[in-house]
Tab-separated table of C-alpha atoms in Angstrom:
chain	number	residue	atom	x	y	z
A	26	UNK	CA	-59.966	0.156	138.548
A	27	UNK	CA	-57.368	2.613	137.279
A	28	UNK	CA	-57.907	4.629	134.737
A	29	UNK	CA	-55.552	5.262	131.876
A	30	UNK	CA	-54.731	7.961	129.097
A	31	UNK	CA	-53.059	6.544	125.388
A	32	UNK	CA	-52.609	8.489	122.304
A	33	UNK	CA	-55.617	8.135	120.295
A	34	UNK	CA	-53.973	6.949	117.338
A	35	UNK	CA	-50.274	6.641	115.966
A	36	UNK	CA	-49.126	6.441	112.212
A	37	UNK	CA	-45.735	4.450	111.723
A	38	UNK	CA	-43.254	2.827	108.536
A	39	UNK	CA	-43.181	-1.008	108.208
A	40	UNK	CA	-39.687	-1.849	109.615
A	41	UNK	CA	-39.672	0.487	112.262
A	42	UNK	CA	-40.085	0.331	116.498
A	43	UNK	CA	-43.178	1.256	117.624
A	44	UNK	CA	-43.667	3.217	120.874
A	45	UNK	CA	-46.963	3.279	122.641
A	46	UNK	CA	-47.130	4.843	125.815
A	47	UNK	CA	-49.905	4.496	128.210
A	48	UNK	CA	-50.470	6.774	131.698
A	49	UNK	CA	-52.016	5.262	134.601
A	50	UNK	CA	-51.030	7.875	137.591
A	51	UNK	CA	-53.436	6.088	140.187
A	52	UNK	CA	-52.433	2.445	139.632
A	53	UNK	CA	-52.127	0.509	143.377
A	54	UNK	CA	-50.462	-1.788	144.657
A	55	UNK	CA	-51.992	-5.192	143.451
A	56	UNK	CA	-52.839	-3.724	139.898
A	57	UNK	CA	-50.739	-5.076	136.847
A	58	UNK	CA	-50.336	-3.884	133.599
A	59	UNK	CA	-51.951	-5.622	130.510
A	60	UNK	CA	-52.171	-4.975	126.962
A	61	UNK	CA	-54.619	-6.064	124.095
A	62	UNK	CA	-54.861	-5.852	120.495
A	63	UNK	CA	-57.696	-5.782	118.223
A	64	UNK	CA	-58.422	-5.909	114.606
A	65	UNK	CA	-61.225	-4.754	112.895
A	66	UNK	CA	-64.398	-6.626	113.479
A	67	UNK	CA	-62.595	-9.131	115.483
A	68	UNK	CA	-62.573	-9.641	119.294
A	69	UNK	CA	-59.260	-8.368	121.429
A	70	UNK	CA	-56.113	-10.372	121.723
A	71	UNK	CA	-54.193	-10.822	124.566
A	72	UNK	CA	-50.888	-9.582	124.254
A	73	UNK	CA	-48.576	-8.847	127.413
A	74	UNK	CA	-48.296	-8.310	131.304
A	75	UNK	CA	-46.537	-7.061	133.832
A	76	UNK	CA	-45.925	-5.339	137.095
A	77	UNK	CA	-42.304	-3.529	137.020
A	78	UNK	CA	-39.150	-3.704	135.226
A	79	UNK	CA	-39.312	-5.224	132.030
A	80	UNK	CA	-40.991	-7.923	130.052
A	81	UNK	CA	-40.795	-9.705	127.138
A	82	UNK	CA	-42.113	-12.181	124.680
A	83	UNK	CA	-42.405	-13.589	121.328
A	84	UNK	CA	-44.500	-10.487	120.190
A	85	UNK	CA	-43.696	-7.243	122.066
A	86	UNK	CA	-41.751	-5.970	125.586
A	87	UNK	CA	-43.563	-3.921	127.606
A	88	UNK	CA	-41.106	-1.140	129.918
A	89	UNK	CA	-42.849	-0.477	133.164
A	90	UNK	CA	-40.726	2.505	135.131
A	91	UNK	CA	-40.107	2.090	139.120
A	92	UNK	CA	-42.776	4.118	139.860
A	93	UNK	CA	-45.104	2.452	137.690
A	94	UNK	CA	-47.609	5.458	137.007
A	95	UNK	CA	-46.590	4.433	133.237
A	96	UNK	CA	-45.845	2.008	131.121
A	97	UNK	CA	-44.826	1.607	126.766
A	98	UNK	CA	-45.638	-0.645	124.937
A	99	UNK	CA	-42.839	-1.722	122.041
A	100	UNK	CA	-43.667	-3.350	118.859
A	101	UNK	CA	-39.785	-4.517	116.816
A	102	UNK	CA	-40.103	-4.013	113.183
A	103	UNK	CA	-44.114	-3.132	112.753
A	104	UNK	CA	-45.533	-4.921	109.786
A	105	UNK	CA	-49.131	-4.050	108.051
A	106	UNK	CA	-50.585	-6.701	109.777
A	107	UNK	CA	-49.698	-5.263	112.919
A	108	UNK	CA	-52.335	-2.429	111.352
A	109	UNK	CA	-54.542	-2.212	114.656
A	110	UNK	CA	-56.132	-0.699	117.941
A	111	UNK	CA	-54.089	-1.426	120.956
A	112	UNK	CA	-55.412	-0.676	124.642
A	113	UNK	CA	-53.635	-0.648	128.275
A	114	UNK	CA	-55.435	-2.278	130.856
A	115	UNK	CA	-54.756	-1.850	134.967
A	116	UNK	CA	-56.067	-3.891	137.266
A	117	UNK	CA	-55.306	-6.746	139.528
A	118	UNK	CA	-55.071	-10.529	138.210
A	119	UNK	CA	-58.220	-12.457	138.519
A	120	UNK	CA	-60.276	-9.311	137.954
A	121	UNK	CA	-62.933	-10.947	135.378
A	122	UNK	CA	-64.364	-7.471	134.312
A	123	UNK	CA	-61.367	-5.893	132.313
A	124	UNK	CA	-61.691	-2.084	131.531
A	125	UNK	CA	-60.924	-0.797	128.200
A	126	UNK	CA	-60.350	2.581	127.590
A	127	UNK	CA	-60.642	3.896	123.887
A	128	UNK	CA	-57.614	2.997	122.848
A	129	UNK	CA	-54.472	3.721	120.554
A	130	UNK	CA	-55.021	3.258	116.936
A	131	UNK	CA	-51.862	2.323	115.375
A	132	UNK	CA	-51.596	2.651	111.224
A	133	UNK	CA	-49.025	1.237	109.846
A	134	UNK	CA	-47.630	2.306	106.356
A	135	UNK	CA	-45.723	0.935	103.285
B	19	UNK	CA	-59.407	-26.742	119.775
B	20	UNK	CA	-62.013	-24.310	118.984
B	21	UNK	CA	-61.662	-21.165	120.666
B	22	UNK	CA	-64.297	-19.305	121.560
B	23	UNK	CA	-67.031	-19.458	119.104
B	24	UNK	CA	-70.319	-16.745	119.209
B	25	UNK	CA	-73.830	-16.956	117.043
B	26	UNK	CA	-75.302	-15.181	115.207
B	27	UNK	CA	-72.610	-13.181	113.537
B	28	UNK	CA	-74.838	-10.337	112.356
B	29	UNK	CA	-78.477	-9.882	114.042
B	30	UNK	CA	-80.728	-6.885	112.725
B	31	UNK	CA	-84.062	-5.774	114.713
B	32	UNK	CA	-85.867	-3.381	115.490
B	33	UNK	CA	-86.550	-1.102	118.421
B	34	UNK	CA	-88.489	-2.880	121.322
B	35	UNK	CA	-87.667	-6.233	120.293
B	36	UNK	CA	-85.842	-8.742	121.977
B	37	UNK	CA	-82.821	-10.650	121.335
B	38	UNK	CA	-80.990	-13.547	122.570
B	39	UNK	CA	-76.927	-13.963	121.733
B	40	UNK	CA	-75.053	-16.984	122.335
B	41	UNK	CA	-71.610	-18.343	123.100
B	42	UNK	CA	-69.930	-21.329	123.672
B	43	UNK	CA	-65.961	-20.684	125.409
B	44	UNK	CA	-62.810	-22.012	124.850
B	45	UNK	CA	-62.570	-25.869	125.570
B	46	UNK	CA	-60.910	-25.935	129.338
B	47	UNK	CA	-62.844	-22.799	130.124
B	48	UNK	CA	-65.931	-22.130	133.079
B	49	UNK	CA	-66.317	-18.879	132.907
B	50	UNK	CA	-67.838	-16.489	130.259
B	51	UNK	CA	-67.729	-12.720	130.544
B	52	UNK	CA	-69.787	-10.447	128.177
B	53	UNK	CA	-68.954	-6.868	126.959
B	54	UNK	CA	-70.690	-4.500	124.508
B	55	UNK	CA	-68.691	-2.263	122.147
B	56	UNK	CA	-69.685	0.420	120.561
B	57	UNK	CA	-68.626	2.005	117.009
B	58	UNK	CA	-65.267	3.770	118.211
B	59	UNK	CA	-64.951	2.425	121.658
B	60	UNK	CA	-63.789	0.159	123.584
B	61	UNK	CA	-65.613	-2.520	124.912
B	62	UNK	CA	-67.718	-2.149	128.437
B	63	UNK	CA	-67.860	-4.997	130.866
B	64	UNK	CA	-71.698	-5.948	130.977
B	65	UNK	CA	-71.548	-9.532	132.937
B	66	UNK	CA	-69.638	-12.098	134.081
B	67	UNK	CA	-71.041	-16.130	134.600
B	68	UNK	CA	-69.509	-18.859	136.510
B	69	UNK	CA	-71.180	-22.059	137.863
B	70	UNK	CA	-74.606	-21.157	136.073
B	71	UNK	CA	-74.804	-17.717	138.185
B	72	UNK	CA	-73.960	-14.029	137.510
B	73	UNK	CA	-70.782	-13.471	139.131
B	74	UNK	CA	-69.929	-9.991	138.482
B	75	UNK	CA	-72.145	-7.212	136.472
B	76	UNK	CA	-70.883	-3.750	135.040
B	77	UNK	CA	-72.848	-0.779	134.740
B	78	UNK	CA	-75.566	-1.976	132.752
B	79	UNK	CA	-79.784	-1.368	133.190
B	80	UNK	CA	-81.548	-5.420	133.839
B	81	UNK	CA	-82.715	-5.470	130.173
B	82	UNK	CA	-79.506	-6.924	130.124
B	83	UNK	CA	-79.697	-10.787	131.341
B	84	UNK	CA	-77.946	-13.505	130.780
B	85	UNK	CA	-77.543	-17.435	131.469
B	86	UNK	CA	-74.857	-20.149	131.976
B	87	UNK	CA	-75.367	-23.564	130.685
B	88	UNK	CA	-74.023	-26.795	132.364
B	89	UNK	CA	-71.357	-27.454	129.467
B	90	UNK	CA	-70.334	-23.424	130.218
B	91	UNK	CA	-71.949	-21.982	127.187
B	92	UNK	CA	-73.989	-18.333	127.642
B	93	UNK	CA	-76.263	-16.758	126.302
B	94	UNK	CA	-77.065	-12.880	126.533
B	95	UNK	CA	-80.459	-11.420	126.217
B	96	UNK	CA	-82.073	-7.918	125.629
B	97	UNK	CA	-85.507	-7.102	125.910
B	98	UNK	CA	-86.943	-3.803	124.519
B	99	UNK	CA	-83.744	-2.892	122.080
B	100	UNK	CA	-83.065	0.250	121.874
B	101	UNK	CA	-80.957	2.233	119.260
B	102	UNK	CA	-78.553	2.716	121.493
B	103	UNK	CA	-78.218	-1.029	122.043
B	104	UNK	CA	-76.120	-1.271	118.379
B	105	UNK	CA	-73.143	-2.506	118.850
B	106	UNK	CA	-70.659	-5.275	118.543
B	107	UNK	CA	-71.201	-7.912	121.237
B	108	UNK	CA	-68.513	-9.816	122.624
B	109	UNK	CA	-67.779	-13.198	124.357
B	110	UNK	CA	-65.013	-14.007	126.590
B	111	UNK	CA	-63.843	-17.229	128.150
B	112	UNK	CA	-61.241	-17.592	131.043
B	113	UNK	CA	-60.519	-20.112	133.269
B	114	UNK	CA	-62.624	-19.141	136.759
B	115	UNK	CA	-58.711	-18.800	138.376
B	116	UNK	CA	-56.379	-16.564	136.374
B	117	UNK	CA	-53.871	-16.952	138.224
B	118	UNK	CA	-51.196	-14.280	137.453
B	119	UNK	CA	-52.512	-13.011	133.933
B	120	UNK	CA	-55.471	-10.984	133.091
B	121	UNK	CA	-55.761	-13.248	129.523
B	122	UNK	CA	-59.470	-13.390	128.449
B	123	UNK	CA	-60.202	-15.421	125.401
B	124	UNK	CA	-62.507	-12.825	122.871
B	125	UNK	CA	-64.736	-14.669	120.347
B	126	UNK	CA	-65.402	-12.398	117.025
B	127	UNK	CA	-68.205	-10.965	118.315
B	128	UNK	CA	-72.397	-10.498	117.485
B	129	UNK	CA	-72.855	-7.091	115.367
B	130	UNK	CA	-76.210	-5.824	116.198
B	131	UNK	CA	-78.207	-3.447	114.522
B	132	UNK	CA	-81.242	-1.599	116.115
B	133	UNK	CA	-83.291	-0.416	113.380
């Protein structure tokens, strides 16, 4: 499983784009990029994959470069709510045992 | 639909005990994945069930057990709790074939407390 290196946390207004960028210089071939979010005292929540180029959904787009040794994940117009720890994930699809690293705590602010 | 639903919410015991967790997946779902999270961090793979056998285990010592019923509920166990073993427990349900996403259903977890 690659491993991967976030910002530990991130403060940001309500309104604005949110940034998170996640390093994952070993990632091979069959590995895709996944991201979850978690509130406090609740389980993680499924938010968004890929494997190059862009993608996008109701929620978020994730940017994956062509060399895919990184990827950001973007959050339009953060609310409180959005208030919450936020990890990358690399690994190949069907791989049951997801890694989590520690995280990016994102704070949002009035 | 009930997602995935995890009892008891809170546990509290004390060192050397032992402890049984339960979970019941996500209707649709045949396989149930455990992970243990610690204050802070994230959560660590500890074991993954399908078709009533351990598919898949993380780095974890064999206090750690668990079992798969035949209507796909788990249950973890831990004999002789240490303090160490506090932590936030969670459940995860998937569908044995992901397919192309790496989507695991979490429950809200178990918060135990080794006294």
């Amino acid at each position: 499983l690659a491993k991967t290196t976030q910002p530990i946390s991130m403060d940001s207004y309500e309104g604005q784009e949110v940034n998170i960028t996640c390093s994952h210089n070993n990632i091979a071939t069959n590995d895709y990029i996944t991201w979850y979010q978690q509130f406090p005292s609740q389980g993680p929540r499924f938010i968004i994959q890929g494997y190059k180029t862009k993608v996008t959904n109701e929620v978020a787009s994730l940017f994956i470069p062509a060399d895919r040794k990184s990827s950001t994940l973007s959050l339009p117009r953060v609310s409180l709510s959005d208030t919450a720890v936020y990890y990358c994930l690399v690994g190949a699809t069907g791989a049951n045992n997801l890694f989590f690293g520690t995280g990016t705590r994102l704070t949002v602010i009035p | 639909d009930a997602g995935v639903t995890q009892s008891p919410t809170h546990l509290i015991k004390t060192r050397g005990q032992q402890v049984t967790l339960r979970c019941s997946p996500k209707s649709g779902h045949d396989t149930v994945s455990w992970y243990q999270q610690a204050l802070g961090q994230g959560p660590q793979f500890i074991f993954q069930y399908y078709e009533e056998e351990e598919r898949q285990r993380g780095n974890f010592p064999d206090r750690f057990s668990g079992h798969q019923f035949p209507n796909y509920s788990s249950e973890l166990n831990v004999n002789a709790l240490l303090l160490g073993d506090s932590a936030l427990y969670l459940c995860a349900s998937s569908p044995f074939r992901l397919a192309t996403y790496n989507e695991q259903f979490f429950g809200p977890g178990t918060r135990l407390t080794v006294l």
